[in-house]
CSV table of C-alpha atoms in Angstrom, one decimal:
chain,number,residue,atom,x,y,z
A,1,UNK,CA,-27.3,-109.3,12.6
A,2,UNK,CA,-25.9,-106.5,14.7
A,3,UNK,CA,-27.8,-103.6,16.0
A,4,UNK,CA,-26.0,-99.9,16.4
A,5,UNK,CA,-27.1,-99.6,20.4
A,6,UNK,CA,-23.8,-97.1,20.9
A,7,UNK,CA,-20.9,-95.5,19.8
A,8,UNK,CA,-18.3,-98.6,18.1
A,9,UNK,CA,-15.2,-99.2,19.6
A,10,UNK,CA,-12.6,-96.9,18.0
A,11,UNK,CA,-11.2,-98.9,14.4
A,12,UNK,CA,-14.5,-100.3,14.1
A,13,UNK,CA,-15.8,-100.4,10.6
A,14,UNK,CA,-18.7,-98.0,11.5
A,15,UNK,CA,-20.4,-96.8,8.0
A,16,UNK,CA,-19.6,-97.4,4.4
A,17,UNK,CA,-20.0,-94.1,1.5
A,18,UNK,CA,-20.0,-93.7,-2.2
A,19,UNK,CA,-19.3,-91.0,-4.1
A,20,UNK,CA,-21.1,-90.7,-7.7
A,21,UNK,CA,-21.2,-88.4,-10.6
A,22,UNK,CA,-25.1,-89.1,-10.6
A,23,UNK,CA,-26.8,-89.2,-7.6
A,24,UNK,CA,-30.6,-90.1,-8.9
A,25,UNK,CA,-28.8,-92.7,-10.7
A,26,UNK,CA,-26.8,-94.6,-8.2
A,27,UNK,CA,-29.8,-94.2,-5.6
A,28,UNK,CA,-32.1,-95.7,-8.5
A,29,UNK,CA,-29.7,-98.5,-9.3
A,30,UNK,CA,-29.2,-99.4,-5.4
A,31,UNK,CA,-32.9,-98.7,-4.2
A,32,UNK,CA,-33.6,-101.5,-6.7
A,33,UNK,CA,-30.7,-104.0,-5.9
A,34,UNK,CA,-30.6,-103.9,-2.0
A,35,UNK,CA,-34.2,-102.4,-1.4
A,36,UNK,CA,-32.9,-99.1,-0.4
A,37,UNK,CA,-34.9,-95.8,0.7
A,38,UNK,CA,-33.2,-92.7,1.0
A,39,UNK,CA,-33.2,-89.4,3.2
A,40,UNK,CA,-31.1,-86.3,3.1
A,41,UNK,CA,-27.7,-86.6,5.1
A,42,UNK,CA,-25.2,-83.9,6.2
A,43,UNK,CA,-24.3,-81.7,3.3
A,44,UNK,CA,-21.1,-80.5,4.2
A,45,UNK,CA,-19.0,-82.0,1.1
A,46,UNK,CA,-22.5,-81.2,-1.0
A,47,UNK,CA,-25.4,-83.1,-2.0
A,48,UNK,CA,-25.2,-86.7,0.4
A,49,UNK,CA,-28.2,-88.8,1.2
A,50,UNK,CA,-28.3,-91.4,3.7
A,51,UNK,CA,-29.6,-95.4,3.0
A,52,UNK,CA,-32.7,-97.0,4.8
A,53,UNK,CA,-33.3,-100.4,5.0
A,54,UNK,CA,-36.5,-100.7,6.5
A,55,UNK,CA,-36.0,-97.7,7.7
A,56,UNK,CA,-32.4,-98.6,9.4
A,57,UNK,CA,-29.6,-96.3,7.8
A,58,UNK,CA,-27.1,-98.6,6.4
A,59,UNK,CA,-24.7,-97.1,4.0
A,60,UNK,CA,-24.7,-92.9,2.6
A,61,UNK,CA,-24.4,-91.5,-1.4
A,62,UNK,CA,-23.1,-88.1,-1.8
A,63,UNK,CA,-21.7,-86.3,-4.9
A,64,UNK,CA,-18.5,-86.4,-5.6
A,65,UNK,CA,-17.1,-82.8,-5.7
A,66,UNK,CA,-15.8,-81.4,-9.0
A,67,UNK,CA,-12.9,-80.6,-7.1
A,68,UNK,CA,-11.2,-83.5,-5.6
A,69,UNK,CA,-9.9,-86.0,-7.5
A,70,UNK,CA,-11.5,-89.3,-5.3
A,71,UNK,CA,-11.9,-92.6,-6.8
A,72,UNK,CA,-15.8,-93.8,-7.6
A,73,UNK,CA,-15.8,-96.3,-4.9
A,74,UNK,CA,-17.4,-97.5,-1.7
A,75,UNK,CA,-15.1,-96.6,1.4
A,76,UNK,CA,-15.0,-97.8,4.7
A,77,UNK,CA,-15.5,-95.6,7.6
A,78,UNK,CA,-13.6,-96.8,10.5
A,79,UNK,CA,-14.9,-95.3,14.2
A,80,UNK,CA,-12.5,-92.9,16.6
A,81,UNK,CA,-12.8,-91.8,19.6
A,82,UNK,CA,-11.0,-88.2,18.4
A,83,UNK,CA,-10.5,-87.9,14.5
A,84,UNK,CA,-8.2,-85.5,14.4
A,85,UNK,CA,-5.9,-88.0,16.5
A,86,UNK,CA,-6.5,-90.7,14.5
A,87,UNK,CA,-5.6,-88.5,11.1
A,88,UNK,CA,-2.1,-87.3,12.8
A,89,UNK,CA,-1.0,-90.9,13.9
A,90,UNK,CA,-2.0,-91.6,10.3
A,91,UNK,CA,0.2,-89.4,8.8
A,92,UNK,CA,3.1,-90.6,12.1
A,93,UNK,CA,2.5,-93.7,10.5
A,94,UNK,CA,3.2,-93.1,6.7
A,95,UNK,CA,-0.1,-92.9,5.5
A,96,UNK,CA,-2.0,-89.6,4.2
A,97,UNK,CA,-5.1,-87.6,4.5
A,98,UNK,CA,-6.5,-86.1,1.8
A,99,UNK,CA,-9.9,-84.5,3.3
A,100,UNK,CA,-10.5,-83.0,6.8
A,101,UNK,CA,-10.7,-83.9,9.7
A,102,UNK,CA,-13.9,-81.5,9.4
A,103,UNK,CA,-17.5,-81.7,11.1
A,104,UNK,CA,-20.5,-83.3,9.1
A,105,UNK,CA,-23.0,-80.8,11.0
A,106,UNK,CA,-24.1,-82.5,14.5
A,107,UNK,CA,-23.4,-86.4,13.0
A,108,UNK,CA,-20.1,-86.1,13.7
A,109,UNK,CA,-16.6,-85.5,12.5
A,110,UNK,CA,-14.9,-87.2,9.7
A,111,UNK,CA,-11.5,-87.6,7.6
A,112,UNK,CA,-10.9,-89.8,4.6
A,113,UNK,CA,-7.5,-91.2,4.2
A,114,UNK,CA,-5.2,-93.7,2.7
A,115,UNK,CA,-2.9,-96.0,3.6
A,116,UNK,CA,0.9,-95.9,2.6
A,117,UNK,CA,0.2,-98.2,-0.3
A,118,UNK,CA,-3.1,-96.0,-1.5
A,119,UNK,CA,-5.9,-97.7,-0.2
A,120,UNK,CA,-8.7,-94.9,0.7
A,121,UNK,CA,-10.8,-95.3,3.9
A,122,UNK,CA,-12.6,-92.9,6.1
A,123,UNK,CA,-12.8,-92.0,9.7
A,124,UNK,CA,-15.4,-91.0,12.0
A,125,UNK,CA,-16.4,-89.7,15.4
A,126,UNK,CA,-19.9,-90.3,16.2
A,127,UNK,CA,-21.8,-87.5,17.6
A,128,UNK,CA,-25.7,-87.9,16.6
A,129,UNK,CA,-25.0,-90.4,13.8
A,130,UNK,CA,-23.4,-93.7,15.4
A,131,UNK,CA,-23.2,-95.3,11.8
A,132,UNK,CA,-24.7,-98.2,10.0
A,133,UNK,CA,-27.7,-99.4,12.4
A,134,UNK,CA,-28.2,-102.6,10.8
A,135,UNK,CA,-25.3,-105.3,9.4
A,136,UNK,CA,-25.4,-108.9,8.1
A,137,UNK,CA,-28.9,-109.0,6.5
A,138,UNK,CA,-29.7,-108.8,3.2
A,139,UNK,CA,-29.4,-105.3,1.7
A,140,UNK,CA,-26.7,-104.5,4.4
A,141,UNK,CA,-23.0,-104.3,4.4
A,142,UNK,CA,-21.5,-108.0,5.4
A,143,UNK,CA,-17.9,-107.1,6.0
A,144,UNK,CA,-15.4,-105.4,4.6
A,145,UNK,CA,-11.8,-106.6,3.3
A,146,UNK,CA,-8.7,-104.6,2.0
A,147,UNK,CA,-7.2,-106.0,-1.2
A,148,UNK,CA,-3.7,-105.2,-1.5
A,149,UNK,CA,0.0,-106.5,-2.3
A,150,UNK,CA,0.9,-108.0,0.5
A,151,UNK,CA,-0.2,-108.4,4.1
A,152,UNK,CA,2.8,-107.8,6.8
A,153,UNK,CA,3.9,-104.1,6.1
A,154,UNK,CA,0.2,-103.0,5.8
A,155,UNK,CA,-1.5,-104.7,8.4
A,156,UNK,CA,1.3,-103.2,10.8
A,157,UNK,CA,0.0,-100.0,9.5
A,158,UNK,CA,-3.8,-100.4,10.7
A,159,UNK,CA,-3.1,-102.0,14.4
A,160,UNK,CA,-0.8,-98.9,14.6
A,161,UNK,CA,-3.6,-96.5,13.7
A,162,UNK,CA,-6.5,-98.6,15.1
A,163,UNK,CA,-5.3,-101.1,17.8
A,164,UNK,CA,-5.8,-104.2,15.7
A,165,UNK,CA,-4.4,-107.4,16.5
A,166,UNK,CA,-4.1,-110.0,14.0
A,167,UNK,CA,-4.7,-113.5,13.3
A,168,UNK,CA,-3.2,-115.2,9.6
A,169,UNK,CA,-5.7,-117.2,7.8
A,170,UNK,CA,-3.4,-120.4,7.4
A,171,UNK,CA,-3.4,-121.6,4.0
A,172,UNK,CA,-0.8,-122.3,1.4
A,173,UNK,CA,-2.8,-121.1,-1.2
A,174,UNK,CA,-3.2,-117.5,-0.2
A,175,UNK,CA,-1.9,-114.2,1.7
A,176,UNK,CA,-4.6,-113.6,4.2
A,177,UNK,CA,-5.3,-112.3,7.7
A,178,UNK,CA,-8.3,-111.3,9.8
A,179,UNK,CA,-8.1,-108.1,11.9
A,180,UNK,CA,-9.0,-108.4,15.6
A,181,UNK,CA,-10.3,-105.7,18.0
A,182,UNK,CA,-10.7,-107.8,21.5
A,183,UNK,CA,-10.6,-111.0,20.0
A,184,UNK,CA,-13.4,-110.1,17.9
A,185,UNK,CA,-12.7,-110.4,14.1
A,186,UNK,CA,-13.9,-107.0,12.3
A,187,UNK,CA,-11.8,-106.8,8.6
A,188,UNK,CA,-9.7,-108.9,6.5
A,189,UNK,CA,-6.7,-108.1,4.4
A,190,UNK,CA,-6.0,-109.8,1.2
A,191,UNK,CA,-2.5,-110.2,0.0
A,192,UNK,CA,-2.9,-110.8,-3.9
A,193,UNK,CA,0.4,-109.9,-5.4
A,194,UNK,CA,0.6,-109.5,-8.5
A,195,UNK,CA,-3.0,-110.1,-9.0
A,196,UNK,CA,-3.9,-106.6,-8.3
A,197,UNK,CA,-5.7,-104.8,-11.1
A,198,UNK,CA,-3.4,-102.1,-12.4
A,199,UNK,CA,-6.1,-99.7,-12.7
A,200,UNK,CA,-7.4,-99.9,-9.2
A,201,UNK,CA,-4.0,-100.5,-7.0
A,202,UNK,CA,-4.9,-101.2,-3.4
A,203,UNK,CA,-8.6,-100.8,-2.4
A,204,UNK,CA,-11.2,-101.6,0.3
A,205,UNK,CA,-13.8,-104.3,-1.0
A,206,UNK,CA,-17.3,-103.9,0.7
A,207,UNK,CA,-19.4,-106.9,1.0
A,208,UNK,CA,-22.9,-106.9,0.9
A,209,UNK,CA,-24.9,-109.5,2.1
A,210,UNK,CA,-27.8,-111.0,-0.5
A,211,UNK,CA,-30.4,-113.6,-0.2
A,212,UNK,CA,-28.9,-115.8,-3.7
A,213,UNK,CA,-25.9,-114.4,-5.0
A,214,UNK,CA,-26.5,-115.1,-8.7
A,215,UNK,CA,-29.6,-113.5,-8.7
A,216,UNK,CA,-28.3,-110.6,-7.2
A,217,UNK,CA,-25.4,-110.7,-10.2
A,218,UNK,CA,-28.1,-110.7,-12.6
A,219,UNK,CA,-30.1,-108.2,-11.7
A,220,UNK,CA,-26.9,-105.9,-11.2
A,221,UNK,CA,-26.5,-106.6,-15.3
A,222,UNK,CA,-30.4,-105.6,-15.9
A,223,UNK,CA,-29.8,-102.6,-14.0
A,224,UNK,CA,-26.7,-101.1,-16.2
A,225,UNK,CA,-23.9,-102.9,-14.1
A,226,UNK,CA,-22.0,-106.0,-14.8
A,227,UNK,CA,-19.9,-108.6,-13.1
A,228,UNK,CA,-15.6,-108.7,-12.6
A,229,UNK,CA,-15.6,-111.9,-10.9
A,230,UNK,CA,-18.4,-115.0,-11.4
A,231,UNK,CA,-20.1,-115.8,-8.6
A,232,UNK,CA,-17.8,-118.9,-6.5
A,233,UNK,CA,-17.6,-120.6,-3.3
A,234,UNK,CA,-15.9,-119.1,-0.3
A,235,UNK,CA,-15.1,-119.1,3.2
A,236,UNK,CA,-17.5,-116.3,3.9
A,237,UNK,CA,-20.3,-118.0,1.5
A,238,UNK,CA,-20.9,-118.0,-1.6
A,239,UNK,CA,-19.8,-114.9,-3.2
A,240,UNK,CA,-19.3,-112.1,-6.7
A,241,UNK,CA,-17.5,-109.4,-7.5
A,242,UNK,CA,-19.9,-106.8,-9.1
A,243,UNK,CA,-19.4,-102.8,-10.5
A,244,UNK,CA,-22.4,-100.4,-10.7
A,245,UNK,CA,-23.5,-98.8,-13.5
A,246,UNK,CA,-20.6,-95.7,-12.9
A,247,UNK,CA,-17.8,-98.6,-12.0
A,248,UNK,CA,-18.0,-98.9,-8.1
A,249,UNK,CA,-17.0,-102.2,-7.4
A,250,UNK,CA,-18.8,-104.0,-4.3
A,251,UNK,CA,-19.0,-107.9,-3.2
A,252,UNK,CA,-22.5,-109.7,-2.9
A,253,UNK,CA,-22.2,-112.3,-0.1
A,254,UNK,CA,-24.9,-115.0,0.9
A,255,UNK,CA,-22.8,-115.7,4.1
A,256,UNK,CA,-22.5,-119.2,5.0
A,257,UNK,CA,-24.2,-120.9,7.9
């Protein structure tokens, strides 16, 4: 467990949001699942609520606005010192930004982009809101890990923007690496290849951690959701690849050790 005591280091994975058609829905279906409690956040891109867990904020919901066309999915916030920055060497480095930079009120300023194979994330300088105040316990984000093609040309992509270093998960089985900031590991990237579901294309995965993993897949099906991948044994614990009831996929993880 990791407390929020000050602002992350910049590339940081800092906060995690969704953006829903429904948002009495999605807070229903979550409050249930993870045990959340919800207050109102910065209204800026409309109607957004912020996550308590035991009264910690951990992850934020907002409304997806009619007018931009962004996928029904958690995203990854990733901390900078100076957004707007961040967002040009983005673009320097042959990724886009599709929203902002712009301020969310006094939490801070944000930008949501993707990188050159599509994969949306966000970024965001801390002013009053540091970010998620809790990780690593049940009902809280785990880790996050970006499923894509392949590993080189992307990963060179985020220790441009973000200062990552890199360390490949050797095994002949699979395309993996673990990002680094100081030594300390902070994301993944998946390689999959061809594996990659033609309707999603390269995507964040956010992994949250649960008490029992199977009983977290079943009550994701009693409460209008359903599982992509069963429940299996991992190197980060046992885990299972789940969608909510309007599609956004997430990981439940009952992390080992």
């Amino acid at each position: 467990m990791t407390e929020a005591a000050a602002k992350r280091a910049p590339g940081t994975p800092c906060w995690v949001s969704l953006m829903v058609h429904d948002m009495a829905a999605t807070q229903e279906f979550y409050g249930a699942l993870f045990g959340w409690e919800f207050k109102p956040g910065p209204q800026q891109l409309g109607p957004y609520a912020r996550a308590l867990l035991d009264g910690r904020e951990v992850a934020g919901i907002g409304r997806l606005p009619t007018d931009r066309h962004l996928p029904i999915a958690w995203t990854p916030y990733l901390a900078s010192d100076d957004v707007d920055v961040t967002a040009a060497t983005v673009r320097q480095c042959g990724g886009t930004v599709g929203v902002g930079p712009l301020d969310a009120g006094e939490a801070g300023r944000m930008a949501i982009g993707s990188d050159p194979l599509g994969a949306v994330f966000g970024i965001w300088q801390a002013s009053a809101h540091l970010g998620m105040a809790v990780t690593g316990v049940p009902g809280a984000v785990a880790w996050n890990e970006l499923v894509t093609q392949e590993t080189s040309s992307v990963s060179k992509f985020y220790q441009s923007v973000f200062g990552y270093t890199e360390e490949a998960v050797v095994s002949a089985d699979f395309d993996c690496v673990t990002m680094l900031l100081d030594g300390r590991p902070v994301a993944s990237v998946q390689g999959v290849g061809h594996a990659l579901p033609h309707d999603r294309g390269p995507h964040w995965m956010t992994y949250f951690e649960v008490t029992d993993v199977d009983e977290a897949v079943e009550r994701v099906a009693d409460l209008g959701g359903h599982a992509v991948t069963p429940a299996r044994d991992g190197t980060l614990g046992r885990v299972a690849t789940v969608a909510d009831h309007e599609g956004a996929r997430f990981a439940l993880v009952a992390s080992a050790g």
